mmCIF file of C-alpha atoms in Angstrom:
data_model
loop_
_atom_site.group_PDB
_atom_site.id
_atom_site.type_symbol
_atom_site.label_atom_id
_atom_site.label_comp_id
_atom_site.label_asym_id
_atom_site.label_seq_id
_atom_site.Cartn_x
_atom_site.Cartn_y
_atom_site.Cartn_z
ATOM 1 C CA MET U 398 164.334 83.870 118.830
ATOM 2 C CA LYS U 399 161.472 81.140 118.547
ATOM 3 C CA LYS U 400 161.528 79.422 114.446
ATOM 4 C CA PHE U 401 158.586 77.699 112.281
ATOM 5 C CA ILE U 402 157.685 75.928 109.387
ATOM 6 C CA ASP U 403 155.550 75.369 106.354
ATOM 7 C CA LEU U 404 155.499 71.564 105.690
ATOM 8 C CA HIS U 405 152.941 71.449 103.331
ATOM 9 C CA THR U 406 152.712 74.296 100.353
ATOM 10 C CA HIS U 407 151.671 73.559 96.410
ATOM 11 C CA SER U 408 153.373 74.950 93.254
ATOM 12 C CA ASN U 409 152.028 75.843 90.271
ATOM 13 C CA ALA U 410 154.598 72.546 89.288
ATOM 14 C CA SER U 411 151.527 71.098 90.576
ATOM 15 C CA ASP U 412 148.034 73.855 91.247
ATOM 16 C CA GLY U 413 149.853 76.469 93.357
ATOM 17 C CA SER U 414 149.662 79.937 91.886
ATOM 18 C CA MET U 415 153.545 80.771 92.440
ATOM 19 C CA SER U 416 156.176 79.748 90.559
ATOM 20 C CA PRO U 417 158.672 77.050 93.148
ATOM 21 C CA ALA U 418 161.029 79.921 93.782
ATOM 22 C CA GLU U 419 158.448 81.761 94.548
ATOM 23 C CA VAL U 420 156.759 79.609 97.356
ATOM 24 C CA VAL U 421 160.427 79.746 98.879
ATOM 25 C CA ILE U 422 160.733 83.066 98.533
ATOM 26 C CA ALA U 423 157.691 83.767 99.977
ATOM 27 C CA ALA U 424 158.130 81.286 102.434
ATOM 28 C CA LYS U 425 160.650 84.053 103.117
ATOM 29 C CA ASP U 426 159.677 87.140 103.487
ATOM 30 C CA ALA U 427 156.862 85.527 106.474
ATOM 31 C CA GLY U 428 159.945 84.724 108.232
ATOM 32 C CA LEU U 429 159.616 80.344 108.067
ATOM 33 C CA SER U 430 163.249 78.562 108.387
ATOM 34 C CA ALA U 431 162.242 76.099 106.528
ATOM 35 C CA ILE U 432 159.435 74.232 103.617
ATOM 36 C CA ALA U 433 158.984 71.607 102.036
ATOM 37 C CA LEU U 434 157.169 71.579 98.702
ATOM 38 C CA THR U 435 154.267 69.093 98.882
ATOM 39 C CA ASP U 436 152.951 69.551 95.341
ATOM 40 C CA HIS U 437 150.268 66.702 93.761
ATOM 41 C CA ASP U 438 151.449 63.725 91.787
ATOM 42 C CA THR U 439 154.614 65.551 90.887
ATOM 43 C CA PHE U 440 158.516 66.973 91.579
ATOM 44 C CA GLU U 441 158.999 69.244 89.632
ATOM 45 C CA GLY U 442 158.928 72.318 91.084
ATOM 46 C CA ILE U 443 161.810 70.825 93.679
ATOM 47 C CA GLU U 444 165.318 71.787 91.750
ATOM 48 C CA GLU U 445 164.025 75.388 91.161
ATOM 49 C CA ALA U 446 162.630 75.227 95.052
ATOM 50 C CA LEU U 447 166.100 74.279 96.200
ATOM 51 C CA ALA U 448 168.357 76.526 94.557
ATOM 52 C CA GLN U 449 166.252 78.982 95.977
ATOM 53 C CA SER U 450 166.557 78.412 98.840
ATOM 54 C CA LYS U 451 170.144 78.620 98.736
ATOM 55 C CA LYS U 452 169.755 81.582 97.648
ATOM 56 C CA SER U 453 167.426 82.489 100.511
ATOM 57 C CA GLY U 454 169.325 81.261 103.547
ATOM 58 C CA ILE U 455 166.209 78.749 103.810
ATOM 59 C CA GLU U 456 165.467 75.330 104.700
ATOM 60 C CA LEU U 457 163.338 73.243 101.884
ATOM 61 C CA MET U 458 162.304 69.887 102.351
ATOM 62 C CA PRO U 459 161.543 67.518 98.798
ATOM 63 C CA GLY U 460 157.777 66.615 99.049
ATOM 64 C CA VAL U 461 155.123 65.101 97.475
ATOM 65 C CA GLU U 462 151.293 64.628 98.020
ATOM 66 C CA ILE U 463 149.483 61.622 97.125
ATOM 67 C CA SER U 464 146.505 60.094 96.567
ATOM 68 C CA VAL U 465 145.317 56.842 97.810
ATOM 69 C CA ALA U 466 141.983 54.789 97.693
ATOM 70 C CA TYR U 467 139.751 55.137 100.257
ATOM 71 C CA LYS U 468 136.270 55.547 101.377
ATOM 72 C CA THR U 469 136.259 59.120 101.410
ATOM 73 C CA GLU U 470 139.451 61.601 100.050
ATOM 74 C CA MET U 471 142.611 60.994 101.648
ATOM 75 C CA HIS U 472 145.641 62.338 100.712
ATOM 76 C CA ILE U 473 149.180 60.814 102.179
ATOM 77 C CA LEU U 474 152.164 63.205 102.479
ATOM 78 C CA GLY U 475 155.627 61.656 100.897
ATOM 79 C CA TYR U 476 159.116 63.350 102.811
ATOM 80 C CA PHE U 477 162.632 62.646 101.092
ATOM 81 C CA LYS U 478 166.213 63.809 101.375
ATOM 82 C CA GLU U 479 167.163 65.891 98.981
ATOM 83 C CA SER U 480 169.515 63.109 97.801
ATOM 84 C CA THR U 481 166.232 59.849 96.907
ATOM 85 C CA TYR U 482 163.576 61.818 96.256
ATOM 86 C CA LYS U 483 164.133 60.986 92.957
ATOM 87 C CA ASN U 484 163.631 57.506 93.781
ATOM 88 C CA PHE U 485 160.371 57.962 93.677
ATOM 89 C CA ASN U 486 159.797 59.130 90.955
ATOM 90 C CA SER U 487 158.600 55.600 88.592
ATOM 91 C CA VAL U 488 155.406 56.062 91.058
ATOM 92 C CA LEU U 489 154.716 59.641 89.971
ATOM 93 C CA GLU U 490 154.786 58.758 85.912
ATOM 94 C CA ASN U 491 152.291 56.599 86.851
ATOM 95 C CA LEU U 492 150.128 58.676 88.638
ATOM 96 C CA LYS U 493 149.895 60.509 86.246
ATOM 97 C CA LYS U 494 149.119 58.460 83.380
ATOM 98 C CA ASN U 495 145.698 57.571 85.873
ATOM 99 C CA ARG U 496 145.354 61.470 86.192
ATOM 100 C CA ASN U 497 145.840 61.883 82.403
ATOM 101 C CA LYS U 498 143.005 59.693 81.936
ATOM 102 C CA ARG U 499 140.734 61.215 84.464
ATOM 103 C CA ASN U 500 140.433 64.619 82.810
ATOM 104 C CA PRO U 501 138.597 64.391 79.072
ATOM 105 C CA LYS U 502 136.468 62.298 80.598
ATOM 106 C CA ILE U 503 135.739 65.149 83.763
ATOM 107 C CA ILE U 504 135.115 68.051 80.290
ATOM 108 C CA ASN U 505 133.629 65.160 78.491
ATOM 109 C CA LYS U 506 130.784 65.826 81.234
ATOM 110 C CA LEU U 507 130.556 69.168 81.248
ATOM 111 C CA ASN U 508 130.232 69.391 77.502
ATOM 112 C CA GLU U 509 127.490 66.978 78.237
ATOM 113 C CA ILE U 510 126.021 69.751 80.879
ATOM 114 C CA GLY U 511 126.261 72.710 78.612
ATOM 115 C CA PHE U 512 130.100 74.192 79.072
ATOM 116 C CA SER U 513 132.068 74.586 75.929
ATOM 117 C CA LEU U 514 135.448 73.569 77.082
ATOM 118 C CA THR U 515 138.220 72.122 75.416
ATOM 119 C CA MET U 516 141.648 69.970 77.366
ATOM 120 C CA GLU U 517 143.623 72.694 75.116
ATOM 121 C CA ASP U 518 141.378 75.322 77.324
ATOM 122 C CA VAL U 519 142.959 73.630 80.324
ATOM 123 C CA LYS U 520 146.608 73.651 79.110
ATOM 124 C CA ASN U 521 146.561 76.924 78.183
ATOM 125 C CA GLU U 522 145.798 77.291 82.151
ATOM 126 C CA THR U 523 148.454 75.043 83.502
ATOM 127 C CA ARG U 524 152.173 75.397 83.778
ATOM 128 C CA GLY U 525 153.505 71.961 85.125
ATOM 129 C CA SER U 526 152.969 68.708 83.490
ATOM 130 C CA ILE U 527 150.454 67.937 85.874
ATOM 131 C CA ILE U 528 146.967 68.554 84.940
ATOM 132 C CA GLY U 529 143.860 67.872 87.805
ATOM 133 C CA ARG U 530 140.674 68.950 88.702
ATOM 134 C CA PRO U 531 141.428 73.311 89.955
ATOM 135 C CA HIS U 532 143.234 73.301 86.386
ATOM 136 C CA ILE U 533 139.958 72.316 84.781
ATOM 137 C CA ALA U 534 138.234 75.292 87.987
ATOM 138 C CA LYS U 535 141.092 77.307 87.141
ATOM 139 C CA THR U 536 139.726 77.500 83.221
ATOM 140 C CA ILE U 537 134.809 77.332 83.949
ATOM 141 C CA LEU U 538 135.241 80.203 86.156
ATOM 142 C CA LYS U 539 137.639 82.263 83.758
ATOM 143 C CA LYS U 540 135.274 80.961 80.915
ATOM 144 C CA GLY U 541 132.594 82.863 83.157
ATOM 145 C CA TYR U 542 130.514 79.954 83.942
ATOM 146 C CA VAL U 543 131.333 80.059 87.751
ATOM 147 C CA LYS U 544 132.291 82.706 90.096
ATOM 148 C CA SER U 545 134.807 81.474 91.952
ATOM 149 C CA MET U 546 137.002 77.846 92.438
ATOM 150 C CA ASP U 547 135.199 76.802 95.080
ATOM 151 C CA GLU U 548 131.937 77.308 93.427
ATOM 152 C CA ALA U 549 134.022 74.984 90.976
ATOM 153 C CA PHE U 550 134.434 72.209 92.983
ATOM 154 C CA LYS U 551 131.043 72.129 95.268
ATOM 155 C CA LYS U 552 128.866 72.292 92.011
ATOM 156 C CA TYR U 553 130.479 70.457 89.503
ATOM 157 C CA LEU U 554 133.844 69.197 90.312
ATOM 158 C CA SER U 555 133.654 67.404 94.523
ATOM 159 C CA GLU U 556 132.781 63.956 95.133
ATOM 160 C CA GLY U 557 129.444 63.538 95.119
ATOM 161 C CA ARG U 558 128.782 66.514 92.227
ATOM 162 C CA PRO U 559 127.939 65.434 87.996
ATOM 163 C CA ALA U 560 131.743 65.790 87.166
ATOM 164 C CA TYR U 561 133.389 63.865 89.378
ATOM 165 C CA PHE U 562 135.331 60.828 88.016
ATOM 166 C CA LYS U 563 137.496 58.845 90.448
ATOM 167 C CA ARG U 564 141.232 57.565 89.531
ATOM 168 C CA ASP U 565 142.757 54.776 89.883
ATOM 169 C CA GLU U 566 144.482 55.220 93.167
ATOM 170 C CA LEU U 567 148.021 53.231 94.935
ATOM 171 C CA GLY U 568 145.874 51.454 98.221
ATOM 172 C CA VAL U 569 146.146 53.575 101.471
ATOM 173 C CA LYS U 570 148.862 49.950 102.098
ATOM 174 C CA GLU U 571 150.885 50.241 98.797
ATOM 175 C CA GLY U 572 150.692 53.995 98.718
ATOM 176 C CA ILE U 573 152.325 53.445 102.159
ATOM 177 C CA GLU U 574 154.822 51.499 101.005
ATOM 178 C CA GLU U 575 156.283 52.774 98.024
ATOM 179 C CA ILE U 576 156.928 55.782 99.894
ATOM 180 C CA CYS U 577 159.142 53.896 102.240
ATOM 181 C CA LYS U 578 160.655 51.445 99.379
ATOM 182 C CA ALA U 579 161.722 54.838 97.921
ATOM 183 C CA GLY U 580 163.297 55.788 101.273
ATOM 184 C CA GLY U 581 160.975 58.672 102.154
ATOM 185 C CA MET U 582 158.361 59.725 105.344
ATOM 186 C CA PRO U 583 154.915 58.819 104.118
ATOM 187 C CA VAL U 584 152.826 61.093 106.842
ATOM 188 C CA LEU U 585 148.713 61.214 107.238
ATOM 189 C CA ALA U 586 148.051 64.560 104.616
ATOM 190 C CA HIS U 587 144.488 66.452 107.601
ATOM 191 C CA PRO U 588 142.937 63.912 108.970
ATOM 192 C CA ILE U 589 140.149 66.405 109.645
ATOM 193 C CA PHE U 590 139.136 65.242 105.878
ATOM 194 C CA LEU U 591 138.604 61.372 106.663
ATOM 195 C CA TYR U 592 135.620 63.356 109.168
ATOM 196 C CA LEU U 593 136.084 59.985 111.749
ATOM 197 C CA ASN U 594 135.596 60.212 115.542
ATOM 198 C CA ASN U 595 139.075 59.624 117.810
ATOM 199 C CA GLU U 596 138.008 56.391 118.199
ATOM 200 C CA GLU U 597 137.691 55.024 114.686
ATOM 201 C CA LEU U 598 140.853 57.484 113.020
ATOM 202 C CA ASP U 599 142.692 55.605 116.107
ATOM 203 C CA VAL U 600 142.015 52.235 114.725
ATOM 204 C CA LEU U 601 143.022 53.873 111.321
ATOM 205 C CA LEU U 602 146.038 55.198 112.140
ATOM 206 C CA LYS U 603 146.760 51.648 114.135
ATOM 207 C CA ASN U 604 146.508 49.883 111.156
ATOM 208 C CA MET U 605 148.261 52.301 109.153
ATOM 209 C CA LYS U 606 150.580 52.259 111.283
ATOM 210 C CA ALA U 607 151.683 48.830 110.188
ATOM 211 C CA TYR U 608 151.709 49.106 106.842
ATOM 212 C CA GLY U 609 154.516 51.460 107.321
ATOM 213 C CA LEU U 610 153.090 55.173 108.374
ATOM 214 C CA LYS U 611 155.097 57.431 110.282
ATOM 215 C CA GLY U 612 153.569 60.628 111.172
ATOM 216 C CA ILE U 613 150.497 62.724 111.107
ATOM 217 C CA GLU U 614 149.912 66.026 110.368
ATOM 218 C CA ALA U 615 148.366 67.298 113.667
ATOM 219 C CA TYR U 616 148.532 70.908 112.421
ATOM 220 C CA TYR U 617 146.602 72.216 109.594
ATOM 221 C CA SER U 618 144.798 75.535 108.914
ATOM 222 C CA GLU U 619 141.409 73.990 109.203
ATOM 223 C CA ASN U 620 141.315 72.717 112.578
ATOM 224 C CA SER U 621 140.219 73.588 115.917
ATOM 225 C CA GLU U 622 142.193 73.855 119.043
ATOM 226 C CA THR U 623 140.515 70.886 119.418
ATOM 227 C CA ASP U 624 141.347 69.330 116.036
ATOM 228 C CA THR U 625 144.684 69.830 116.642
ATOM 229 C CA GLY U 626 144.785 68.595 120.971
ATOM 230 C CA ASN U 627 143.020 65.360 119.654
ATOM 231 C CA LEU U 628 145.341 64.444 116.890
ATOM 232 C CA LEU U 629 148.358 65.600 119.378
ATOM 233 C CA ARG U 630 147.167 63.205 122.062
ATOM 234 C CA LEU U 631 146.865 60.214 118.959
ATOM 235 C CA ALA U 632 149.843 60.844 117.831
ATOM 236 C CA VAL U 633 151.039 60.355 120.901
ATOM 237 C CA LYS U 634 149.687 56.734 121.750
ATOM 238 C CA ASN U 635 150.413 55.284 118.416
ATOM 239 C CA ASN U 636 154.186 56.471 118.757
ATOM 240 C CA LEU U 637 153.784 58.826 115.659
ATOM 241 C CA ILE U 638 155.724 62.400 114.616
ATOM 242 C CA VAL U 639 153.901 64.939 114.324
ATOM 243 C CA THR U 640 153.606 67.421 111.160
ATOM 244 C CA GLY U 641 152.038 70.459 110.013
ATOM 245 C CA GLY U 642 151.313 72.284 107.433
ATOM 246 C CA SER U 643 149.092 75.182 105.847
ATOM 247 C CA ASP U 644 148.345 73.536 102.580
ATOM 248 C CA PHE U 645 149.427 77.171 101.082
ATOM 249 C CA HIS U 646 148.621 77.039 97.165
ATOM 250 C CA GLY U 647 148.648 81.046 97.019
ATOM 251 C CA THR U 648 145.858 82.857 95.157
ATOM 252 C CA TYR U 649 144.094 80.054 94.724
ATOM 253 C CA LYS U 650 143.258 79.637 98.664
ATOM 254 C CA PRO U 651 143.187 83.564 99.398
ATOM 255 C CA ASN U 652 142.864 82.671 102.774
ATOM 256 C CA ILE U 653 145.508 80.142 103.368
ATOM 257 C CA ASN U 654 148.406 82.075 103.910
ATOM 258 C CA ILE U 655 152.356 79.861 103.812
ATOM 259 C CA GLY U 656 153.218 79.540 107.189
ATOM 260 C CA THR U 657 149.917 80.682 109.355
ATOM 261 C CA GLY U 658 147.228 79.181 107.236
ATOM 262 C CA ARG U 659 144.513 81.381 108.121
ATOM 263 C CA GLY U 660 146.150 83.299 111.099
ATOM 264 C CA ASN U 661 145.390 80.461 113.603
ATOM 265 C CA LEU U 662 149.573 78.625 112.634
ATOM 266 C CA LYS U 663 151.978 78.561 114.181
ATOM 267 C CA ILE U 664 154.676 75.018 113.892
ATOM 268 C CA PRO U 665 157.605 74.982 115.875
ATOM 269 C CA TYR U 666 160.734 73.938 113.987
ATOM 270 C CA GLU U 667 161.728 71.658 116.197
ATOM 271 C CA ILE U 668 159.313 69.262 114.666
ATOM 272 C CA LEU U 669 162.331 68.566 112.003
ATOM 273 C CA ASN U 670 164.333 67.013 114.766
ATOM 274 C CA ALA U 671 162.318 63.608 114.497
ATOM 275 C CA PHE U 672 162.796 63.571 110.827
ATOM 276 C CA ASP U 673 166.100 62.112 108.988
ATOM 277 C CA ARG U 674 167.439 64.755 107.663
#
């Protein structure tokens, strides 16, 4: 029987709706054999997820998703062994500080627009120590200023919108190098959101590989068949490993299911053979 995996999931340790244990249970219920928990800028959920994975009989790879400074928003996934992931904690602490500097700016701007919002309101919607735009979106949704999380981002919180503020981030080279230095495997997340054509992405991948990039997320919920085919070819051309994930956030992305995304996703277990586990 063919086995499937999901290497891009989020829990309420960052901006998902489920606890780390619940994410593992959902993966098991979906028939998956392995997942990676890749919360934004934190490993807070890893220990809980590892404990549940052992109970559920499903493999759990410690992971993280970080943003790096690029002309558009770029995310790098870092995949680690159970024995090495804590090596990256000092980098994550600095990223958390930068995130915490940005949040008051967003809240102040929303108040200028006419909302009534405090940091305490946002903290009440947060379970982990990472507070970011999704928690602010959830708060203004709860207060009735928008009808959905998606509307919150499209109207106010996304790049180019009135309450968007760029936070201090690692550079592309620095982000990749820090993951490698900590013993992790850096992978370019959801390349389709860079909005590059094949030639531009090919050049970017060559540059990023020179910095230490090891893989590319070729299987992804929002990919078309053409997108996936193009990314698989670019992975082969640049000698990069292929990974894949749904970008599962629970009810915060209600149309994205763990393992299958929008129903079009099947990530083969054999992908894990390229990882040093």
